[in-house]
Amino acid sequence: MKLLSSVSVTAEKLIEITAKLASRMHVEDEEFEKVVSLGMLEIAKATATAVATHISREANGLIYCNLCSKGPFTKKGMFLHITRVHRDEVKALLEEELRARLKGLKST
Ligand SMILES: [Zn+2]
């Protein structure tokens, strides 16, 4: 129960960072450090990067959404699109990815 709720809380906190990465915006390590504990830092970064790569694609310097195929977007436009239209989907993807990574860590 405790793990489940912490996954959900962590996923929620990573939505905006993931949207930034999907928008090809630069994200400083400090932004991750503000939302996760140091022990979770590497998992949080890998998770956000994997989900950002999954939900967006870049072609000729333009950004497209992989969740609904809309685009092209500017960086700012993509960030707003992801956080407004796909917030719940992105959170679910982050939870799934976080759980898989936490399980992977546990079994080793
Ligand atoms: Zn979309």
mmCIF file with all atom_site columns, C-alpha atoms and ligand atoms in Angstrom:
data_model
loop_
_atom_site.group_PDB
_atom_site.id
_atom_site.type_symbol
_atom_site.label_atom_id
_atom_site.label_alt_id
_atom_site.label_comp_id
_atom_site.label_asym_id
_atom_site.label_entity_id
_atom_site.label_seq_id
_atom_site.pdbx_PDB_ins_code
_atom_site.Cartn_x
_atom_site.Cartn_y
_atom_site.Cartn_z
_atom_site.occupancy
_atom_site.B_iso_or_equiv
_atom_site.pdbx_formal_charge
_atom_site.auth_seq_id
_atom_site.auth_comp_id
_atom_site.auth_asym_id
_atom_site.auth_atom_id
_atom_site.pdbx_PDB_model_num
ATOM   1   C  CA . MET A 1 1   ? 0.000  0.000  0.000   1.00 0.00 ? 1   MET A CA 1
ATOM   2   C  CA . LYS A 1 2   ? 2.719  2.398  0.935   1.00 0.00 ? 2   LYS A CA 1
ATOM   3   C  CA . LEU A 1 3   ? 4.667  1.654  -2.243  1.00 0.00 ? 3   LEU A CA 1
ATOM   4   C  CA . LEU A 1 4   ? 1.556  2.027  -4.394  1.00 0.00 ? 4   LEU A CA 1
ATOM   5   C  CA . SER A 1 5   ? 0.657  5.413  -2.990  1.00 0.00 ? 5   SER A CA 1
ATOM   6   C  CA . SER A 1 6   ? 4.229  6.668  -3.238  1.00 0.00 ? 6   SER A CA 1
ATOM   7   C  CA . VAL A 1 7   ? 4.349  5.591  -6.896  1.00 0.00 ? 7   VAL A CA 1
ATOM   8   C  CA . SER A 1 8   ? 1.177  7.551  -7.542  1.00 0.00 ? 8   SER A CA 1
ATOM   9   C  CA . VAL A 1 9   ? 2.484  10.624 -5.727  1.00 0.00 ? 9   VAL A CA 1
ATOM   10  C  CA . THR A 1 10  ? 5.828  10.456 -7.530  1.00 0.00 ? 10  THR A CA 1
ATOM   11  C  CA . ALA A 1 11  ? 4.107  10.039 -10.913 1.00 0.00 ? 11  ALA A CA 1
ATOM   12  C  CA . GLU A 1 12  ? 1.960  13.099 -10.236 1.00 0.00 ? 12  GLU A CA 1
ATOM   13  C  CA . LYS A 1 13  ? 5.038  15.139 -9.393  1.00 0.00 ? 13  LYS A CA 1
ATOM   14  C  CA . LEU A 1 14  ? 6.822  14.019 -12.565 1.00 0.00 ? 14  LEU A CA 1
ATOM   15  C  CA . ILE A 1 15  ? 4.054  15.011 -15.011 1.00 0.00 ? 15  ILE A CA 1
ATOM   16  C  CA . GLU A 1 16  ? 5.320  18.538 -15.678 1.00 0.00 ? 16  GLU A CA 1
ATOM   17  C  CA . ILE A 1 17  ? 8.957  17.492 -15.954 1.00 0.00 ? 17  ILE A CA 1
ATOM   18  C  CA . THR A 1 18  ? 7.964  14.745 -18.397 1.00 0.00 ? 18  THR A CA 1
ATOM   19  C  CA . ALA A 1 19  ? 5.950  17.262 -20.417 1.00 0.00 ? 19  ALA A CA 1
ATOM   20  C  CA . LYS A 1 20  ? 9.030  19.503 -20.563 1.00 0.00 ? 20  LYS A CA 1
ATOM   21  C  CA . LEU A 1 21  ? 11.216 16.642 -21.761 1.00 0.00 ? 21  LEU A CA 1
ATOM   22  C  CA . ALA A 1 22  ? 8.595  15.675 -24.359 1.00 0.00 ? 22  ALA A CA 1
ATOM   23  C  CA . SER A 1 23  ? 8.644  19.322 -25.504 1.00 0.00 ? 23  SER A CA 1
ATOM   24  C  CA . ARG A 1 24  ? 12.433 19.153 -25.886 1.00 0.00 ? 24  ARG A CA 1
ATOM   25  C  CA . MET A 1 25  ? 12.889 21.705 -23.094 1.00 0.00 ? 25  MET A CA 1
ATOM   26  C  CA . HIS A 1 26  ? 15.978 21.490 -20.940 1.00 0.00 ? 26  HIS A CA 1
ATOM   27  C  CA . VAL A 1 27  ? 15.401 20.044 -17.474 1.00 0.00 ? 27  VAL A CA 1
ATOM   28  C  CA . GLU A 1 28  ? 17.982 20.626 -14.749 1.00 0.00 ? 28  GLU A CA 1
ATOM   29  C  CA . ASP A 1 29  ? 18.754 17.908 -12.197 1.00 0.00 ? 29  ASP A CA 1
ATOM   30  C  CA . GLU A 1 30  ? 17.580 20.328 -9.515  1.00 0.00 ? 30  GLU A CA 1
ATOM   31  C  CA . GLU A 1 31  ? 14.042 20.095 -10.907 1.00 0.00 ? 31  GLU A CA 1
ATOM   32  C  CA . PHE A 1 32  ? 14.060 16.368 -10.217 1.00 0.00 ? 32  PHE A CA 1
ATOM   33  C  CA . GLU A 1 33  ? 15.654 16.916 -6.817  1.00 0.00 ? 33  GLU A CA 1
ATOM   34  C  CA . LYS A 1 34  ? 12.755 19.193 -5.869  1.00 0.00 ? 34  LYS A CA 1
ATOM   35  C  CA . VAL A 1 35  ? 10.174 16.454 -6.441  1.00 0.00 ? 35  VAL A CA 1
ATOM   36  C  CA . VAL A 1 36  ? 11.880 13.155 -5.541  1.00 0.00 ? 36  VAL A CA 1
ATOM   37  C  CA . SER A 1 37  ? 14.249 11.939 -2.852  1.00 0.00 ? 37  SER A CA 1
ATOM   38  C  CA . LEU A 1 38  ? 17.899 11.441 -3.797  1.00 0.00 ? 38  LEU A CA 1
ATOM   39  C  CA . GLY A 1 39  ? 17.467 7.683  -3.685  1.00 0.00 ? 39  GLY A CA 1
ATOM   40  C  CA . MET A 1 40  ? 14.792 7.936  -6.356  1.00 0.00 ? 40  MET A CA 1
ATOM   41  C  CA . LEU A 1 41  ? 16.649 10.424 -8.557  1.00 0.00 ? 41  LEU A CA 1
ATOM   42  C  CA . GLU A 1 42  ? 18.055 8.032  -11.156 1.00 0.00 ? 42  GLU A CA 1
ATOM   43  C  CA . ILE A 1 43  ? 14.820 6.044  -11.414 1.00 0.00 ? 43  ILE A CA 1
ATOM   44  C  CA . ALA A 1 44  ? 12.809 9.254  -11.732 1.00 0.00 ? 44  ALA A CA 1
ATOM   45  C  CA . LYS A 1 45  ? 15.061 10.562 -14.508 1.00 0.00 ? 45  LYS A CA 1
ATOM   46  C  CA . ALA A 1 46  ? 14.996 7.286  -16.439 1.00 0.00 ? 46  ALA A CA 1
ATOM   47  C  CA . THR A 1 47  ? 11.224 7.042  -16.031 1.00 0.00 ? 47  THR A CA 1
ATOM   48  C  CA . ALA A 1 48  ? 10.489 10.609 -17.162 1.00 0.00 ? 48  ALA A CA 1
ATOM   49  C  CA . THR A 1 49  ? 12.859 10.269 -20.131 1.00 0.00 ? 49  THR A CA 1
ATOM   50  C  CA . ALA A 1 50  ? 11.334 6.944  -21.233 1.00 0.00 ? 50  ALA A CA 1
ATOM   51  C  CA . VAL A 1 51  ? 7.773  8.272  -21.050 1.00 0.00 ? 51  VAL A CA 1
ATOM   52  C  CA . ALA A 1 52  ? 8.722  11.554 -22.775 1.00 0.00 ? 52  ALA A CA 1
ATOM   53  C  CA . THR A 1 53  ? 10.320 9.610  -25.618 1.00 0.00 ? 53  THR A CA 1
ATOM   54  C  CA . HIS A 1 54  ? 7.240  7.414  -25.902 1.00 0.00 ? 54  HIS A CA 1
ATOM   55  C  CA . ILE A 1 55  ? 4.705  10.255 -26.071 1.00 0.00 ? 55  ILE A CA 1
ATOM   56  C  CA . SER A 1 56  ? 6.462  12.593 -28.489 1.00 0.00 ? 56  SER A CA 1
ATOM   57  C  CA . ARG A 1 57  ? 8.446  12.587 -31.661 1.00 0.00 ? 57  ARG A CA 1
ATOM   58  C  CA . GLU A 1 58  ? 10.493 15.177 -33.499 1.00 0.00 ? 58  GLU A CA 1
ATOM   59  C  CA . ALA A 1 59  ? 10.625 15.616 -37.253 1.00 0.00 ? 59  ALA A CA 1
ATOM   60  C  CA . ASN A 1 60  ? 12.449 18.414 -39.046 1.00 0.00 ? 60  ASN A CA 1
ATOM   61  C  CA . GLY A 1 61  ? 12.782 20.307 -35.792 1.00 0.00 ? 61  GLY A CA 1
ATOM   62  C  CA . LEU A 1 62  ? 9.028  20.172 -35.145 1.00 0.00 ? 62  LEU A CA 1
ATOM   63  C  CA . ILE A 1 63  ? 7.388  18.295 -32.275 1.00 0.00 ? 63  ILE A CA 1
ATOM   64  C  CA . TYR A 1 64  ? 4.422  15.938 -32.640 1.00 0.00 ? 64  TYR A CA 1
ATOM   65  C  CA . CYS A 1 65  ? 2.267  14.218 -30.047 1.00 0.00 ? 65  CYS A CA 1
ATOM   66  C  CA . ASN A 1 66  ? 2.352  10.414 -30.203 1.00 0.00 ? 66  ASN A CA 1
ATOM   67  C  CA . LEU A 1 67  ? -0.697 10.046 -27.984 1.00 0.00 ? 67  LEU A CA 1
ATOM   68  C  CA . CYS A 1 68  ? -3.116 11.685 -30.441 1.00 0.00 ? 68  CYS A CA 1
ATOM   69  C  CA . SER A 1 69  ? -0.908 12.341 -33.503 1.00 0.00 ? 69  SER A CA 1
ATOM   70  C  CA . LYS A 1 70  ? -1.530 16.104 -33.331 1.00 0.00 ? 70  LYS A CA 1
ATOM   71  C  CA . GLY A 1 71  ? 1.113  18.624 -34.228 1.00 0.00 ? 71  GLY A CA 1
ATOM   72  C  CA . PRO A 1 72  ? 3.392  20.136 -35.116 1.00 0.00 ? 72  PRO A CA 1
ATOM   73  C  CA . PHE A 1 73  ? 3.786  22.062 -31.889 1.00 0.00 ? 73  PHE A CA 1
ATOM   74  C  CA . THR A 1 74  ? 6.248  24.636 -30.645 1.00 0.00 ? 74  THR A CA 1
ATOM   75  C  CA . LYS A 1 75  ? 8.018  23.692 -27.397 1.00 0.00 ? 75  LYS A CA 1
ATOM   76  C  CA . LYS A 1 76  ? 5.605  25.794 -25.371 1.00 0.00 ? 76  LYS A CA 1
ATOM   77  C  CA . GLY A 1 77  ? 2.613  24.521 -27.340 1.00 0.00 ? 77  GLY A CA 1
ATOM   78  C  CA . MET A 1 78  ? 3.621  20.915 -26.802 1.00 0.00 ? 78  MET A CA 1
ATOM   79  C  CA . PHE A 1 79  ? 4.124  21.475 -23.077 1.00 0.00 ? 79  PHE A CA 1
ATOM   80  C  CA . LEU A 1 80  ? 0.634  22.971 -22.771 1.00 0.00 ? 80  LEU A CA 1
ATOM   81  C  CA . HIS A 1 81  ? -0.888 20.248 -24.931 1.00 0.00 ? 81  HIS A CA 1
ATOM   82  C  CA . ILE A 1 82  ? 0.596  17.443 -22.828 1.00 0.00 ? 82  ILE A CA 1
ATOM   83  C  CA . THR A 1 83  ? -0.242 19.006 -19.464 1.00 0.00 ? 83  THR A CA 1
ATOM   84  C  CA . ARG A 1 84  ? -3.798 19.995 -20.458 1.00 0.00 ? 84  ARG A CA 1
ATOM   85  C  CA . VAL A 1 85  ? -4.954 17.196 -22.761 1.00 0.00 ? 85  VAL A CA 1
ATOM   86  C  CA . HIS A 1 86  ? -2.929 14.161 -21.691 1.00 0.00 ? 86  HIS A CA 1
ATOM   87  C  CA . ARG A 1 87  ? -2.247 14.725 -17.987 1.00 0.00 ? 87  ARG A CA 1
ATOM   88  C  CA . ASP A 1 88  ? -4.058 11.557 -16.842 1.00 0.00 ? 88  ASP A CA 1
ATOM   89  C  CA . GLU A 1 89  ? -2.546 9.377  -19.572 1.00 0.00 ? 89  GLU A CA 1
ATOM   90  C  CA . VAL A 1 90  ? 0.949  10.635 -18.806 1.00 0.00 ? 90  VAL A CA 1
ATOM   91  C  CA . LYS A 1 91  ? 0.443  10.020 -15.104 1.00 0.00 ? 91  LYS A CA 1
ATOM   92  C  CA . ALA A 1 92  ? -0.700 6.439  -15.820 1.00 0.00 ? 92  ALA A CA 1
ATOM   93  C  CA . LEU A 1 93  ? 2.332  5.838  -18.057 1.00 0.00 ? 93  LEU A CA 1
ATOM   94  C  CA . LEU A 1 94  ? 4.658  7.234  -15.381 1.00 0.00 ? 94  LEU A CA 1
ATOM   95  C  CA . GLU A 1 95  ? 3.120  4.963  -12.739 1.00 0.00 ? 95  GLU A CA 1
ATOM   96  C  CA . GLU A 1 96  ? 3.504  1.923  -14.967 1.00 0.00 ? 96  GLU A CA 1
ATOM   97  C  CA . GLU A 1 97  ? 7.114  2.775  -15.779 1.00 0.00 ? 97  GLU A CA 1
ATOM   98  C  CA . LEU A 1 98  ? 7.973  3.571  -12.146 1.00 0.00 ? 98  LEU A CA 1
ATOM   99  C  CA . ARG A 1 99  ? 6.491  0.290  -10.923 1.00 0.00 ? 99  ARG A CA 1
ATOM   100 C  CA . ALA A 1 100 ? 8.418  -1.699 -13.521 1.00 0.00 ? 100 ALA A CA 1
ATOM   101 C  CA . ARG A 1 101 ? 11.671 0.010  -12.583 1.00 0.00 ? 101 ARG A CA 1
ATOM   102 C  CA . LEU A 1 102 ? 11.126 -0.352 -8.849  1.00 0.00 ? 102 LEU A CA 1
ATOM   103 C  CA . LYS A 1 103 ? 10.394 -4.064 -9.301  1.00 0.00 ? 103 LYS A CA 1
ATOM   104 C  CA . GLY A 1 104 ? 13.528 -4.407 -11.415 1.00 0.00 ? 104 GLY A CA 1
ATOM   105 C  CA . LEU A 1 105 ? 15.585 -2.861 -8.639  1.00 0.00 ? 105 LEU A CA 1
ATOM   106 C  CA . LYS A 1 106 ? 14.058 -5.091 -6.010  1.00 0.00 ? 106 LYS A CA 1
ATOM   107 C  CA . SER A 1 107 ? 14.787 -8.342 -7.840  1.00 0.00 ? 107 SER A CA 1
ATOM   108 C  CA . THR A 1 108 ? 18.493 -7.600 -8.231  1.00 0.00 ? 108 THR A CA 1
HETATM 109 ZN ZN . ZN  B 2 .   ? -1.816 14.739 -28.034 1.00 0.00 ? 1   ZN  B ZN 1
#
